[in-house]
Amino acid sequence: MSRRIRRTPYTDKVEAAGVSGFSVVNHMLLPKAFQKSVAEDYWHLREHVQIWDVSVQRQVEIKGKDASRLVQWMTSRDISKASVGQCLYVPLVDENGGMINDPVLLKLEDNRYWLSIADSDVLLWAKGLALGAGIDVEINEPDVSPLAVQGPKAEDLMAKVFGEEIRKVGFFQYGRFEFKGTSQIIARSGYSKQGGFEIYLDDSTLGHNLWDTIWDSGQEFNISPGCPNLIERIEGGLLSYGNEMTRQNNPLECAMDEYVVLDGSIDFIGLTALRKIQTLGITKQIRAIVFDGKPCPTCSKPWPVMTGENSDLKIGEITSGIYSPRLEKNIGLSMIDRDYWNPGQEVTVLCADDLIREGVVSTLPLGEQRKTSD
Amino acid sequence: MSRRIRRTPYTDKVEAAGVSGFSVVNHMLLPKAFQKSVAEDYWHLREHVQIWDVSVQRQVEIKGKDASRLVQWMTSRDISKASVGQCLYVPLVDENGGMINDPVLLKLEDNRYWLSIADSDVLLWAKGLALGAGIDVEINEPDVSPLAVQGPKAEDLMAKVFGEEIRKVGFFQYGRFEFKGTSQIIARSGYSKQGGFEIYLDDSTLGHNLWDTIWDSGQEFNISPGCPNLIERIEGGLLSYGNEMTRQNNPLECAMDEYVVLDGSIDFIGLTALRKIQTLGITKQIRAIVFDGKPCPTCSKPWPVMTGENSDLKIGEITSGIYSPRLEKNIGLSMIDRDYWNPGQEVTVLCADDLIREGVVSTLPLGEQRKTSD
């Protein structure tokens, strides 16, 4: 590791907790696994509570006179009615309607926002737009390092640490809570469907202290160090920027229709392109693939999804895939061509191990889901 | 590994050649080490020839009516006299004069350029600027995957594969050479000071073939798989974006004065800020630190560089450091405060292993260098 791939305020702690590997997101370390297998970790996440170092969710702060104007220009979702204290999932699109990122937007003040980003340099995109168009804003990456507490016991743990008031924070809402004499933003959100919170720690010198506090208080709840779980993420239909979607995909293909306003009530980059795409109809859309055979290997290259009498027609590519011990099937995410995207469509999947596996197209999410959102 | 962290056209070959680890640059895999130690690899690179998968040097293609205007706006270097066939090292700066990236610019046609980038999403920066300012260009990432051939025997090997004409290609010039019926850009350049070439393969399906061709022809030259070598890079004074410099540094601090034109003959983003910085004088600049003691550990967190009677005054931070078996000293790169940046200044370095090491400030490059440039 070099300095270029940045450590987080929690990296010392995740190392002490036995991290066995890292990934890199936004030029920063993301823990990838601890001692548990992905399957063990999956069951634990569904039953108990986990602490995740998700500092890689960097904040792009946009503030100043024209901040709302710039943010609205960047996203296909209407942000005009957003209130302070609200989090919004916002597709960012380019002039072709292609996905630039899919951050969570936090409205901090009337003209001050954080974009909590996936893996692309949104800061450079926003700065370029502002500088080019002469938009009066300041754009920075503040010293904010999210720590996620996820799982069904997260609320009890968070109430123990931050007080009962935290139970009142609604899904995709945030509040300010006291920690060691500082005021920290805590949202009910996270990259799982098991419920939980994200603490937007805005002072990295408190990182060790925050980790230890959650960890120690979490012992009675069987807390474990963790990270986004691939089985749980695929079952829940949580897409990953760079995996399921890139600039070559638009938000309609990503089934984000409810966050794409094309009636002209808002103006944003990509409006014209997306209207045209909508008129012509999208040619593919994200789906789950549920497929048989022995547990599939790691999906580091996309796996072709085939159909037709001789399985010689390619209709998609699985970009994230793994075996689900709950469904006792392999599961994956793939854009699927329009003529074949109906649930029940029979397919074959060509995994990297050259075994041919039979499967079907399915809607998302997969299996019974906990209700964690309004 | 997931699809988000992209494989390259050579990754299969690199794995077959025994790669023992990867880093991530521009959302893509960069080999980090093979069987040899960094020191063994260093000596080999200085004496023989190596093949490096540097596909992570992604190309940002800027073409169209206003391409020259946009590229000039992005860099502090005068590109007006650049000719087709030329490569230019160009600092990209923001409105504060901060470094966005330090790519090599290839002029392909009068209004068509490639920026061969270090680790930040220059494509988003360029697209944002163009869209914001209404600049008439097309910006894309083409399917181009550089393969470097580095070391003193590189020219003989390349002449064997591509013909004697390649010997005439000057430093930071490129030519077009035939490979399997295609025309490929090959430049005399690379991220080492040992001489060599970079093949800008513009068809990933030829990746395996190109690797094998170089590899097979290289046997008589004692070719080895390799990657940028930290010892060689530090000795040569080759900076790394994200390590030695970030948006918090300007090109004058990076000693790139010859690529910063402030006389008003060109206009670019950051001109006003850099003029002000020049007038006030920079407060720190990049230097080498040569220091004693046992071989230093890996520099994953910056190491404080201290001076003063009680070594209690911090004057810099080493951002890349390693032991040099040739100089038989530890070496590192650090921005050093103005009052202490003269060669010979005595310092102490606080490495991560808590040992205190005595050292001195030095100019770059370190040790005797081969002449590889004009």
XYZ file of N, CA and C in Angstrom, chain A residues 1-5 7 12 22-27 30 32 73 94-96 100 119-134 139-141 240-247 249 269 298-302 317 319, chain B residues 1-5 7 12 22-27 30 32 73 94-96 100 119-134 139-141 240-247 249 269 298-302 317 319:
336
model
N 0.828 -1.200 0.000
C 0.000 0.000 0.000
C 0.868 1.258 0.000
N 0.414 2.252 -0.711
C 1.103 3.527 -0.749
C 0.168 4.578 -0.172
N 0.654 5.774 -0.056
C -0.175 6.851 0.469
C -1.311 7.185 -0.510
N -1.042 6.960 -1.818
C -2.049 7.239 -2.837
C -3.363 6.533 -2.543
N -3.269 5.309 -2.045
C -4.465 4.585 -1.625
C -4.601 4.840 -0.131
N -5.476 5.407 3.744
C -6.039 4.744 4.896
C -7.190 5.600 5.433
N -6.608 1.320 11.286
C -5.869 0.646 12.375
C -6.789 -0.334 13.108
N -8.455 -5.957 1.453
C -9.068 -4.655 1.182
C -9.419 -4.548 -0.302
N -10.413 -3.759 -0.596
C -10.642 -3.286 -1.944
C -10.315 -1.785 -1.948
N -10.365 -1.177 -3.105
C -10.078 0.252 -3.221
C -11.280 0.937 -3.866
N -11.787 1.958 -3.203
C -12.888 2.771 -3.717
C -12.523 4.228 -3.445
N -12.685 5.072 -4.422
C -12.371 6.496 -4.248
C -10.977 6.708 -3.643
N -10.005 5.961 -4.178
C -8.602 6.120 -3.767
C -8.407 5.855 -2.271
N -11.206 -0.015 1.427
C -12.481 -0.564 1.899
C -12.232 -2.004 2.338
N -12.635 -5.803 2.827
C -13.345 -6.708 1.929
C -13.781 -7.985 2.636
N -28.857 20.504 -11.348
C -28.380 20.334 -12.736
C -27.719 18.965 -12.919
N -24.737 12.132 -17.190
C -24.032 13.033 -18.107
C -24.956 13.445 -19.257
N -24.413 14.107 -20.244
C -25.237 14.669 -21.307
C -25.885 13.597 -22.186
N -25.385 12.371 -22.101
C -25.998 11.253 -22.822
C -26.971 10.461 -21.953
N -22.999 8.817 -13.989
C -21.712 9.321 -13.493
C -21.431 8.767 -12.107
N -17.924 4.929 -6.478
C -16.537 4.964 -6.942
C -16.304 5.726 -8.260
N -16.370 7.053 -8.216
C -15.867 7.891 -9.317
C -15.656 9.292 -8.756
N -14.760 10.049 -9.386
C -14.360 11.347 -8.838
C -15.408 12.422 -9.135
N -16.524 12.339 -8.425
C -17.617 13.305 -8.585
C -17.137 14.727 -8.291
N -16.173 14.848 -7.409
C -15.640 16.177 -7.097
C -15.100 16.847 -8.360
N -14.391 16.103 -9.193
C -13.846 16.699 -10.426
C -14.964 17.034 -11.412
N -15.955 16.173 -11.502
C -17.119 16.429 -12.357
C -17.822 17.714 -11.911
N -18.098 17.824 -10.625
C -18.818 18.991 -10.110
C -17.979 20.265 -10.267
N -16.692 20.166 -9.960
C -15.818 21.335 -10.106
C -15.726 21.771 -11.563
N -15.624 20.799 -12.462
C -15.548 21.133 -13.880
C -16.805 21.845 -14.354
N -17.947 21.309 -13.984
C -19.220 21.930 -14.370
C -19.315 23.353 -13.827
N -18.975 23.518 -12.543
C -19.110 24.825 -11.903
C -18.161 25.841 -12.532
N -16.930 25.415 -12.745
C -15.934 26.327 -13.308
C -16.300 26.681 -14.753
N -16.719 25.671 -15.510
C -17.074 25.917 -16.907
C -18.258 26.849 -17.048
N -19.265 26.652 -16.206
C -20.513 27.403 -16.359
C -20.546 28.658 -15.493
N -19.479 28.891 -14.729
C -19.467 30.077 -13.873
C -20.509 30.026 -12.773
N -16.606 23.830 -3.672
C -16.687 22.369 -3.703
C -15.447 21.799 -3.023
N -15.674 20.958 -2.040
C -14.569 20.375 -1.284
C -14.891 18.961 -0.858
N -13.835 18.249 -0.464
C -14.013 16.967 0.199
C -13.702 17.189 1.672
N -24.161 -1.681 -7.722
C -22.834 -1.160 -7.397
C -22.296 -0.430 -8.618
N -21.986 0.859 -8.425
C -21.458 1.637 -9.550
C -20.093 1.069 -9.961
N -19.931 0.841 -11.249
C -18.707 0.223 -11.750
C -18.906 -1.264 -12.005
N -19.851 -1.864 -11.297
C -20.198 -3.261 -11.554
C -21.450 -3.330 -12.436
N -22.612 -3.073 -11.852
C -23.861 -3.196 -12.619
C -24.067 -2.031 -13.573
N -23.498 -0.898 -13.266
C -23.730 0.287 -14.109
C -22.448 1.094 -14.255
N -22.318 1.689 -15.433
C -21.200 2.577 -15.750
C -21.797 3.749 -16.549
N -20.918 4.580 -17.097
C -21.394 5.657 -17.961
C -22.112 5.127 -19.188
N -24.494 3.079 -19.068
C -25.871 2.761 -18.685
C -26.604 4.016 -18.247
N -28.713 18.073 -16.672
C -27.844 17.500 -17.700
C -28.416 16.134 -18.094
N -15.802 -16.603 -8.179
C -15.857 -15.143 -8.081
C -16.035 -14.534 -9.471
N -16.864 -13.507 -9.540
C -17.170 -12.886 -10.843
C -16.250 -11.685 -11.068
N -15.049 -11.947 -11.575
C -14.127 -10.836 -11.843
C -14.177 -10.406 -13.305
N -14.720 -11.253 -14.169
C -15.028 -10.870 -15.551
C -16.519 -11.145 -15.725
N -17.248 -10.314 -16.458
C -18.683 -10.569 -16.641
C -18.934 -11.957 -17.247
N -25.097 -9.987 -19.345
C -23.841 -10.359 -18.690
C -24.005 -10.177 -17.191
N -22.713 -9.245 -13.779
C -21.592 -8.398 -13.354
C -21.273 -8.577 -11.872
N -11.692 -9.679 -6.238
C -11.792 -8.673 -7.297
C -13.207 -8.670 -7.897
N -13.681 -7.516 -8.213
C -14.978 -7.399 -8.847
C -14.764 -6.791 -10.225
N -15.838 -6.676 -10.976
C -15.721 -6.069 -12.297
C -15.396 -4.574 -12.197
N -15.835 -3.958 -11.091
C -15.581 -2.530 -10.888
C -14.097 -2.201 -10.994
N -13.276 -3.101 -10.471
C -11.837 -2.940 -10.628
C -11.458 -3.752 -11.854
N -10.027 -5.603 -15.117
C -8.864 -6.316 -15.615
C -8.395 -5.621 -16.890
N -4.462 -11.675 -17.807
C -4.277 -13.142 -17.867
C -2.790 -13.483 -17.979
N -1.549 -6.872 -6.761
C -1.970 -5.780 -7.633
C -2.209 -4.520 -6.808
N -2.044 -3.384 -7.446
C -2.570 -2.150 -6.918
C -3.737 -1.739 -7.827
N -4.409 -0.665 -7.474
C -5.531 -0.181 -8.277
C -5.261 1.266 -8.664
N -5.317 1.550 -9.948
C -5.166 2.902 -10.472
C -6.249 3.091 -11.532
N -6.941 4.194 -11.482
C -7.990 4.465 -12.467
C -8.954 3.294 -12.611
N -9.381 2.740 -11.465
C -10.386 1.669 -11.443
C -9.917 0.438 -12.220
N -3.181 -2.742 -11.580
C -1.772 -2.499 -11.895
C -0.943 -3.531 -11.141
N 1.846 -5.169 -9.027
C 2.650 -4.501 -8.015
C 3.957 -5.232 -7.757
N -6.618 25.117 -22.011
C -7.271 25.683 -20.822
C -6.969 24.838 -19.581
N -6.220 23.088 -11.192
C -7.554 23.647 -10.975
C -7.462 25.157 -10.747
N -8.558 25.777 -10.375
C -8.618 27.233 -10.261
C -7.739 27.780 -9.134
N -7.336 26.909 -8.219
C -6.414 27.318 -7.153
C -4.964 27.003 -7.501
N -4.514 18.517 -10.604
C -5.624 17.598 -10.894
C -5.071 16.257 -11.371
N -3.619 8.752 -11.555
C -4.790 8.225 -10.859
C -5.812 9.276 -10.421
N -6.569 9.840 -11.356
C -7.779 10.602 -11.030
C -8.621 10.666 -12.291
N -9.945 10.846 -12.110
C -10.869 10.768 -13.241
C -10.840 12.049 -14.070
N -9.765 12.224 -14.836
C -9.609 13.401 -15.703
C -10.750 13.486 -16.714
N -11.274 12.334 -17.111
C -12.387 12.342 -18.057
C -13.571 13.139 -17.500
N -13.865 12.970 -16.227
C -14.989 13.702 -15.634
C -14.680 15.189 -15.522
N -13.449 15.507 -15.187
C -13.006 16.908 -15.117
C -13.149 17.559 -16.494
N -12.630 16.920 -17.517
C -12.676 17.481 -18.871
C -14.113 17.594 -19.374
N -14.906 16.560 -19.131
C -16.307 16.593 -19.563
C -17.076 17.699 -18.845
N -16.821 17.845 -17.559
C -17.494 18.894 -16.802
C -17.154 20.273 -17.333
N -15.876 20.512 -17.556
C -15.441 21.808 -18.094
C -16.085 22.080 -19.447
N -16.052 21.083 -20.322
C -16.570 21.260 -21.683
C -18.072 21.516 -21.664
N -18.778 20.726 -20.871
C -20.230 20.863 -20.807
C -20.602 22.208 -20.184
N -19.909 22.558 -19.114
C -20.209 23.815 -18.436
C -19.954 25.020 -19.312
N -18.854 24.998 -20.036
C -18.450 26.168 -20.818
C -18.936 26.112 -22.261
N -19.633 25.053 -22.628
C -20.129 24.947 -24.007
C -19.003 24.828 -25.020
N -15.365 13.760 -25.839
C -14.422 13.229 -24.845
C -14.774 11.774 -24.555
N -13.802 10.905 -24.715
C -14.045 9.481 -24.513
C -12.813 8.805 -23.934
N -13.030 7.611 -23.413
C -11.908 6.742 -23.050
C -11.836 5.652 -24.097
N 4.647 10.718 -8.090
C 3.449 9.900 -8.272
C 2.247 10.687 -7.788
N 1.277 10.884 -8.681
C 0.086 11.628 -8.293
C -0.691 10.849 -7.225
N -1.046 11.526 -6.155
C -1.714 10.866 -5.036
C -0.733 10.554 -3.923
N 0.545 10.407 -4.287
C 1.575 10.222 -3.262
C 2.268 11.556 -2.986
N 3.141 11.970 -3.906
C 3.907 13.209 -3.670
C 3.059 14.451 -3.873
N 2.045 14.363 -4.684
C 1.242 15.558 -4.974
C -0.238 15.208 -5.044
N -1.051 16.170 -4.586
C -2.500 16.057 -4.653
C -3.030 17.430 -5.075
N -4.347 17.604 -5.010
C -4.922 18.924 -5.304
C -4.427 19.986 -4.322
N -1.382 20.529 -3.731
C -0.065 20.986 -4.192
C -0.183 21.645 -5.552
N -6.801 27.612 -16.719
C -7.382 27.544 -15.376
C -6.252 27.607 -14.358
N 7.553 -0.191 4.744
C 6.719 0.368 3.679
C 6.056 1.658 4.152
N 6.020 2.641 3.281
C 5.482 3.952 3.641
C 4.004 4.038 3.264
N 3.140 3.534 4.144
C 1.707 3.603 3.838
C 1.040 4.797 4.513
N 1.718 5.352 5.509
C 1.300 6.636 6.098
C 2.497 7.562 5.958
N 2.311 8.841 5.675
C 3.458 9.745 5.556
C 4.313 9.746 6.826
N 6.977 15.754 5.083
C 6.488 14.391 5.275
C 6.943 13.560 4.091
N 6.423 10.837 1.546
C 5.218 10.208 1.014
C 5.530 8.940 0.225
